[in-house]
mmCIF file of C-alpha atoms and ligand atoms in Angstrom:
data_model
loop_
_atom_site.group_PDB
_atom_site.id
_atom_site.type_symbol
_atom_site.label_atom_id
_atom_site.label_comp_id
_atom_site.label_asym_id
_atom_site.label_seq_id
_atom_site.Cartn_x
_atom_site.Cartn_y
_atom_site.Cartn_z
ATOM 1 C CA UNK A 195 -14.912 -18.997 2.419
ATOM 2 C CA UNK A 196 -18.009 -17.753 3.936
ATOM 3 C CA UNK A 197 -16.817 -18.125 7.870
ATOM 4 C CA UNK A 198 -14.126 -16.414 9.764
ATOM 5 C CA UNK A 199 -11.051 -18.123 10.471
ATOM 6 C CA UNK A 200 -8.405 -16.703 12.961
ATOM 7 C CA UNK A 201 -5.270 -15.517 11.099
ATOM 8 C CA UNK A 202 -2.089 -15.770 14.172
ATOM 9 C CA UNK A 203 -0.663 -11.683 14.334
ATOM 10 C CA UNK A 204 0.574 -9.954 17.283
ATOM 11 C CA UNK A 205 -0.549 -8.244 19.629
ATOM 12 C CA UNK A 206 -3.378 -11.248 19.299
ATOM 13 C CA UNK A 207 -4.702 -13.772 16.670
ATOM 14 C CA UNK A 208 -7.555 -11.305 13.590
ATOM 15 C CA UNK A 209 -10.010 -12.560 13.802
ATOM 16 C CA UNK A 210 -10.363 -12.814 9.425
ATOM 17 C CA UNK A 211 -14.135 -12.150 7.847
ATOM 18 C CA UNK A 212 -13.008 -12.973 4.031
ATOM 19 C CA UNK A 213 -16.040 -11.547 2.274
ATOM 20 C CA UNK A 214 -15.595 -8.451 4.310
ATOM 21 C CA UNK A 215 -12.355 -7.488 3.535
ATOM 22 C CA UNK A 216 -10.039 -6.695 1.663
ATOM 23 C CA UNK A 217 -6.311 -7.129 0.394
ATOM 24 C CA UNK A 218 -5.513 -3.205 0.202
ATOM 25 C CA UNK A 219 -1.731 -2.941 -1.957
ATOM 26 C CA UNK A 220 0.629 0.008 -1.658
ATOM 27 C CA UNK A 221 1.468 1.885 -4.108
ATOM 28 C CA UNK A 222 4.221 -1.248 -5.718
ATOM 29 C CA UNK A 223 4.707 1.353 -8.300
ATOM 30 C CA UNK A 224 8.116 1.643 -11.038
ATOM 31 C CA UNK A 225 9.064 4.866 -9.510
ATOM 32 C CA UNK A 226 9.546 3.335 -5.991
ATOM 33 C CA UNK A 227 10.775 -0.312 -7.047
ATOM 34 C CA UNK A 228 12.856 -0.211 -10.006
ATOM 35 C CA UNK A 229 16.317 1.204 -10.819
ATOM 36 C CA UNK A 230 16.339 4.402 -12.454
ATOM 37 C CA UNK A 231 13.042 5.548 -10.572
ATOM 38 C CA UNK A 232 11.895 8.465 -8.596
ATOM 39 C CA UNK A 233 13.173 6.523 -5.398
ATOM 40 C CA UNK A 234 16.687 5.349 -6.661
ATOM 41 C CA UNK A 235 17.392 8.872 -7.928
ATOM 42 C CA UNK A 236 17.213 9.793 -4.130
ATOM 43 C CA UNK A 237 19.635 7.484 -3.402
ATOM 44 C CA UNK A 238 17.496 4.861 -1.797
ATOM 45 C CA UNK A 239 17.902 0.999 -2.074
ATOM 46 C CA UNK A 240 15.495 -0.125 -3.698
ATOM 47 C CA UNK A 241 16.157 -3.890 -2.477
ATOM 48 C CA UNK A 242 14.875 -2.869 0.774
ATOM 49 C CA UNK A 243 11.200 -2.959 -1.390
ATOM 50 C CA UNK A 244 11.986 -5.026 -4.190
ATOM 51 C CA UNK A 245 12.459 -8.249 -1.683
ATOM 52 C CA UNK A 246 8.706 -7.137 -1.000
ATOM 53 C CA UNK A 247 7.900 -8.304 -4.650
ATOM 54 C CA UNK A 248 7.062 -12.530 -4.674
ATOM 55 C CA UNK A 249 5.341 -12.369 -1.405
ATOM 56 C CA UNK A 250 3.368 -10.120 -2.514
ATOM 57 C CA UNK A 251 3.182 -11.667 -5.993
ATOM 58 C CA UNK A 252 2.482 -15.152 -3.995
ATOM 59 C CA UNK A 253 -0.733 -13.973 -2.312
ATOM 60 C CA UNK A 254 -2.168 -11.545 -4.724
ATOM 61 C CA UNK A 255 -2.150 -14.948 -7.356
ATOM 62 C CA UNK A 256 -3.623 -16.577 -4.014
ATOM 63 C CA UNK A 257 -6.115 -13.835 -3.070
ATOM 64 C CA UNK A 258 -7.138 -14.125 -6.163
ATOM 65 C CA UNK A 259 -7.842 -17.805 -6.568
ATOM 66 C CA UNK A 260 -9.844 -17.561 -3.617
ATOM 67 C CA UNK A 261 -12.018 -15.033 -5.909
ATOM 68 C CA UNK A 262 -11.831 -11.968 -2.881
ATOM 69 C CA UNK A 263 -11.436 -8.536 -3.339
ATOM 70 C CA UNK A 264 -7.869 -6.981 -4.360
ATOM 71 C CA UNK A 265 -7.624 -2.779 -4.283
ATOM 72 C CA UNK A 266 -4.650 -0.844 -5.859
ATOM 73 C CA UNK A 267 -2.938 1.900 -4.765
ATOM 74 C CA UNK A 268 -1.008 4.522 -6.856
ATOM 75 C CA UNK A 269 0.297 7.649 -5.452
ATOM 76 C CA UNK A 270 0.598 9.976 -7.808
ATOM 77 C CA UNK A 271 -0.519 13.212 -9.880
ATOM 78 C CA UNK A 272 -2.693 15.100 -13.121
ATOM 79 C CA UNK A 273 -0.482 16.173 -15.795
ATOM 80 C CA UNK A 274 -1.371 19.170 -15.023
ATOM 81 C CA UNK A 275 -0.149 19.310 -11.131
ATOM 82 C CA UNK A 276 -2.672 20.510 -9.937
ATOM 83 C CA UNK A 277 -3.244 18.848 -7.733
ATOM 84 C CA UNK A 278 0.185 18.778 -6.176
ATOM 85 C CA UNK A 279 0.395 21.886 -3.141
ATOM 86 C CA UNK A 280 3.892 23.508 -4.020
ATOM 87 C CA UNK A 281 5.287 22.001 0.107
ATOM 88 C CA UNK A 282 4.847 18.540 -1.775
ATOM 89 C CA UNK A 283 7.166 19.350 -4.831
ATOM 90 C CA UNK A 284 9.684 21.611 -3.452
ATOM 91 C CA UNK A 285 10.720 19.067 -0.267
ATOM 92 C CA UNK A 286 13.804 17.963 -0.489
ATOM 93 C CA UNK A 287 15.537 20.536 -2.229
ATOM 94 C CA UNK A 288 16.366 17.882 -4.544
ATOM 95 C CA UNK A 289 17.448 18.773 -8.375
ATOM 96 C CA UNK A 290 14.461 16.944 -10.174
ATOM 97 C CA UNK A 291 11.516 16.713 -8.034
ATOM 98 C CA UNK A 292 7.830 14.929 -8.289
ATOM 99 C CA UNK A 293 6.651 16.492 -12.570
ATOM 100 C CA UNK A 294 9.768 16.925 -14.085
ATOM 101 C CA UNK A 295 11.069 14.146 -16.124
ATOM 102 C CA UNK A 296 12.666 11.497 -14.848
ATOM 103 C CA UNK A 297 14.306 7.959 -16.368
ATOM 104 C CA UNK A 298 11.252 6.499 -16.797
ATOM 105 C CA UNK A 299 8.636 10.067 -17.810
ATOM 106 C CA UNK A 300 7.617 12.436 -15.428
ATOM 107 C CA UNK A 301 8.154 11.632 -11.862
ATOM 108 C CA UNK A 302 4.999 10.699 -10.343
ATOM 109 C CA UNK A 303 2.429 11.492 -12.477
ATOM 110 C CA UNK A 304 -0.155 9.697 -13.822
ATOM 111 C CA UNK A 305 0.060 7.281 -17.323
ATOM 112 C CA UNK A 306 3.878 7.855 -17.386
ATOM 113 C CA UNK A 307 5.514 4.451 -17.252
ATOM 114 C CA UNK A 308 7.284 5.106 -13.452
ATOM 115 C CA UNK A 309 3.868 6.057 -12.064
ATOM 116 C CA UNK A 310 2.449 2.478 -13.480
ATOM 117 C CA UNK A 311 2.638 -0.790 -10.316
ATOM 118 C CA UNK A 312 5.425 -3.196 -11.613
ATOM 119 C CA UNK A 313 4.173 -5.822 -13.969
ATOM 120 C CA UNK A 314 5.255 -8.376 -11.092
ATOM 121 C CA UNK A 315 1.922 -7.389 -9.273
ATOM 122 C CA UNK A 316 -0.115 -5.680 -12.375
ATOM 123 C CA UNK A 317 -3.674 -4.882 -11.375
ATOM 124 C CA UNK A 318 -6.079 -7.150 -13.447
ATOM 125 C CA UNK A 319 -9.028 -5.557 -15.875
ATOM 126 C CA UNK A 320 -11.474 -6.038 -13.137
ATOM 127 C CA UNK A 321 -9.469 -4.449 -9.930
ATOM 128 C CA UNK A 322 -9.887 -1.082 -8.602
ATOM 129 C CA UNK A 323 -6.847 0.987 -8.901
ATOM 130 C CA UNK A 324 -7.175 4.394 -6.542
ATOM 131 C CA UNK A 325 -5.319 6.957 -7.999
ATOM 132 C CA UNK A 326 -3.963 9.092 -4.439
ATOM 133 C CA UNK A 327 -2.183 12.749 -4.803
ATOM 134 C CA UNK A 328 -0.903 12.093 -1.197
ATOM 135 C CA UNK A 329 1.127 9.391 1.511
ATOM 136 C CA UNK A 330 -2.876 7.913 2.671
ATOM 137 C CA UNK A 331 -5.168 6.460 0.610
ATOM 138 C CA UNK A 332 -8.163 7.406 1.418
ATOM 139 C CA UNK A 333 -7.034 11.567 1.316
ATOM 140 C CA UNK A 334 -8.964 13.322 -1.315
ATOM 141 C CA UNK A 335 -9.842 10.083 -3.570
ATOM 142 C CA UNK A 336 -13.289 7.232 -3.372
ATOM 143 C CA UNK A 337 -11.991 4.095 -1.434
ATOM 144 C CA UNK A 338 -13.977 4.674 1.757
ATOM 145 C CA UNK A 339 -16.716 4.942 -0.941
ATOM 146 C CA UNK A 340 -15.756 2.151 -2.746
ATOM 147 C CA UNK A 341 -15.246 0.535 0.208
ATOM 148 C CA UNK A 342 -18.714 0.964 1.849
ATOM 149 C CA UNK A 343 -20.302 0.286 -1.622
ATOM 150 C CA UNK A 344 -18.496 -3.579 -1.196
ATOM 151 C CA UNK A 345 -19.622 -3.659 2.226
ATOM 152 C CA UNK A 346 -15.332 -4.442 3.167
ATOM 153 C CA UNK A 347 -14.845 -3.930 7.004
ATOM 154 C CA UNK A 348 -11.377 -5.286 7.074
ATOM 155 C CA UNK A 349 -8.357 -4.123 5.039
ATOM 156 C CA UNK A 350 -5.496 -6.714 4.953
ATOM 157 C CA UNK A 351 -2.461 -3.747 4.327
ATOM 158 C CA UNK A 352 0.585 -4.567 1.340
ATOM 159 C CA UNK A 353 3.076 -2.336 -0.469
ATOM 160 C CA UNK A 354 5.752 0.484 0.067
ATOM 161 C CA UNK A 355 6.999 1.941 2.066
ATOM 162 C CA UNK A 356 5.882 0.699 5.363
ATOM 163 C CA UNK A 357 6.425 4.079 7.682
ATOM 164 C CA UNK A 358 5.098 6.409 4.839
ATOM 165 C CA UNK A 359 2.196 5.400 2.700
ATOM 166 C CA UNK A 360 1.446 2.020 4.565
ATOM 167 C CA UNK A 361 1.469 3.949 8.305
ATOM 168 C CA UNK A 362 -0.517 7.353 6.732
ATOM 169 C CA UNK A 363 -2.980 4.900 5.279
ATOM 170 C CA UNK A 364 -3.240 2.530 8.491
ATOM 171 C CA UNK A 365 -4.107 5.915 10.549
ATOM 172 C CA UNK A 366 -6.253 7.224 7.583
ATOM 173 C CA UNK A 367 -8.004 3.731 7.951
ATOM 174 C CA UNK A 368 -8.281 3.483 11.933
ATOM 175 C CA UNK A 369 -9.874 6.713 11.585
ATOM 176 C CA UNK A 370 -12.598 5.482 9.797
ATOM 177 C CA UNK A 371 -13.335 1.898 11.467
ATOM 178 C CA UNK A 372 -11.883 0.272 9.335
ATOM 179 C CA UNK A 373 -9.568 -3.483 11.327
ATOM 180 C CA UNK A 374 -6.634 -3.827 9.591
ATOM 181 C CA UNK A 375 -3.782 -6.124 9.316
ATOM 182 C CA UNK A 376 -0.101 -5.391 7.852
ATOM 183 C CA UNK A 377 1.931 -7.965 7.526
ATOM 184 C CA UNK A 378 5.554 -7.854 7.372
ATOM 185 C CA UNK A 379 7.042 -9.604 4.531
ATOM 186 C CA UNK A 380 4.903 -7.603 2.740
ATOM 187 C CA UNK A 381 5.576 -4.401 3.013
ATOM 188 C CA UNK A 382 8.725 -2.043 2.827
ATOM 189 C CA UNK A 383 10.508 0.850 3.494
ATOM 190 C CA UNK A 384 13.926 1.854 2.137
ATOM 191 C CA UNK A 385 15.621 2.235 5.820
ATOM 192 C CA UNK A 386 15.183 -0.815 7.666
ATOM 193 C CA UNK A 387 14.882 0.408 11.130
ATOM 194 C CA UNK A 388 11.818 2.312 10.288
ATOM 195 C CA UNK A 389 10.485 -1.040 8.638
ATOM 196 C CA UNK A 390 11.012 -1.812 12.240
ATOM 197 C CA UNK A 391 9.725 1.244 14.487
ATOM 198 C CA UNK A 392 6.997 0.838 11.490
ATOM 199 C CA UNK A 393 5.106 -2.385 12.284
ATOM 200 C CA UNK A 394 6.071 -1.941 15.930
ATOM 201 C CA UNK A 395 4.191 1.236 16.513
ATOM 202 C CA UNK A 396 1.214 -0.732 15.407
ATOM 203 C CA UNK A 397 0.720 -3.176 17.155
ATOM 204 C CA UNK A 398 2.225 -1.413 20.312
ATOM 205 C CA UNK A 399 -0.383 -0.324 23.204
ATOM 206 C CA UNK A 400 -2.757 -3.720 22.047
ATOM 207 C CA UNK A 401 -2.933 -2.896 18.336
ATOM 208 C CA UNK A 402 -3.912 0.771 18.631
ATOM 209 C CA UNK A 403 -3.551 0.790 15.058
ATOM 210 C CA UNK A 404 -4.139 -2.770 13.851
ATOM 211 C CA UNK A 405 -2.343 -6.143 13.596
ATOM 212 C CA UNK A 406 1.073 -7.510 12.940
ATOM 213 C CA UNK A 407 1.592 -10.941 10.813
ATOM 214 C CA UNK A 408 3.231 -12.522 7.970
ATOM 215 C CA UNK A 409 2.026 -13.319 4.675
ATOM 216 C CA UNK A 410 2.534 -17.062 5.369
ATOM 217 C CA UNK A 411 -0.316 -16.756 8.241
ATOM 218 C CA UNK A 412 -2.841 -15.749 5.184
ATOM 219 C CA UNK A 413 -1.814 -18.415 2.600
ATOM 220 C CA UNK A 414 -2.067 -20.935 5.346
ATOM 221 C CA UNK A 415 -6.108 -20.442 5.882
ATOM 222 C CA UNK A 416 -6.540 -19.383 2.225
ATOM 223 C CA UNK A 417 -4.644 -21.906 0.626
HETATM 224 N N1 TIU B 207 4.528 5.375 -1.273
HETATM 225 C C1 TIU B 207 4.939 6.195 -0.568
HETATM 226 O O1 TIU B 207 5.575 5.583 0.492
HETATM 227 N N2 TIU B 207 5.293 6.992 -1.250
HETATM 228 C C2 TIU B 207 6.851 7.994 -0.509
HETATM 229 O O2 TIU B 207 7.534 8.414 -1.147
HETATM 230 N N3 TIU B 207 7.572 6.791 -0.137
HETATM 231 C C3 TIU B 207 8.485 7.110 0.442
HETATM 232 O O3 TIU B 207 9.837 6.717 1.518
HETATM 233 N N4 TIU B 207 9.145 8.675 0.400
#
């Protein structure tokens, strides 16, 4: 895995440098993906996100077997909520909001069951987890420092949701000089319309934010 390989992608092939590439799995947390979690409580159809679990699981196991770097993120807040802006807490005018007790513990609070990553994709002890208070994985985290220290220049990004935390992270990564490849079967939105639009926005204008491909194209190279 020392040489580069071309991954079929849109708008054109992505030159993959495995040693300089991290798999960044965004917010595959119980609160977003499981029945009874925060997402479901807001009336969202979690099945739209759950279809990404199996492709992510296959990709993750192949990625691990190749000895490449994987980083997981979780959206959530300190238990005292001092990193939660009031604007974010009250947005949506919901009866139960971030920090309140929900069906899987306090919603999006670190250490609570709903905040944790789903068992299917649970990080190994040697894999970094970035706990992020915002939608983007770079905002108020040490992700950029970690990637720079490990000489990472490319990100393969998966996770949820496509138009929210995945998109925000892709945009942040672009402005910091990373090439991003997003895998369409491994990212999901509660809203199919946003899934399509979100992916189109990344690859439009000859790849304004990056590339879009499918996990099968990555597996074809790693497998
Ligand atoms: N991880 C992530 O995308 N957080 C969200 O709040 N997403 C929604 O789509 N609500």
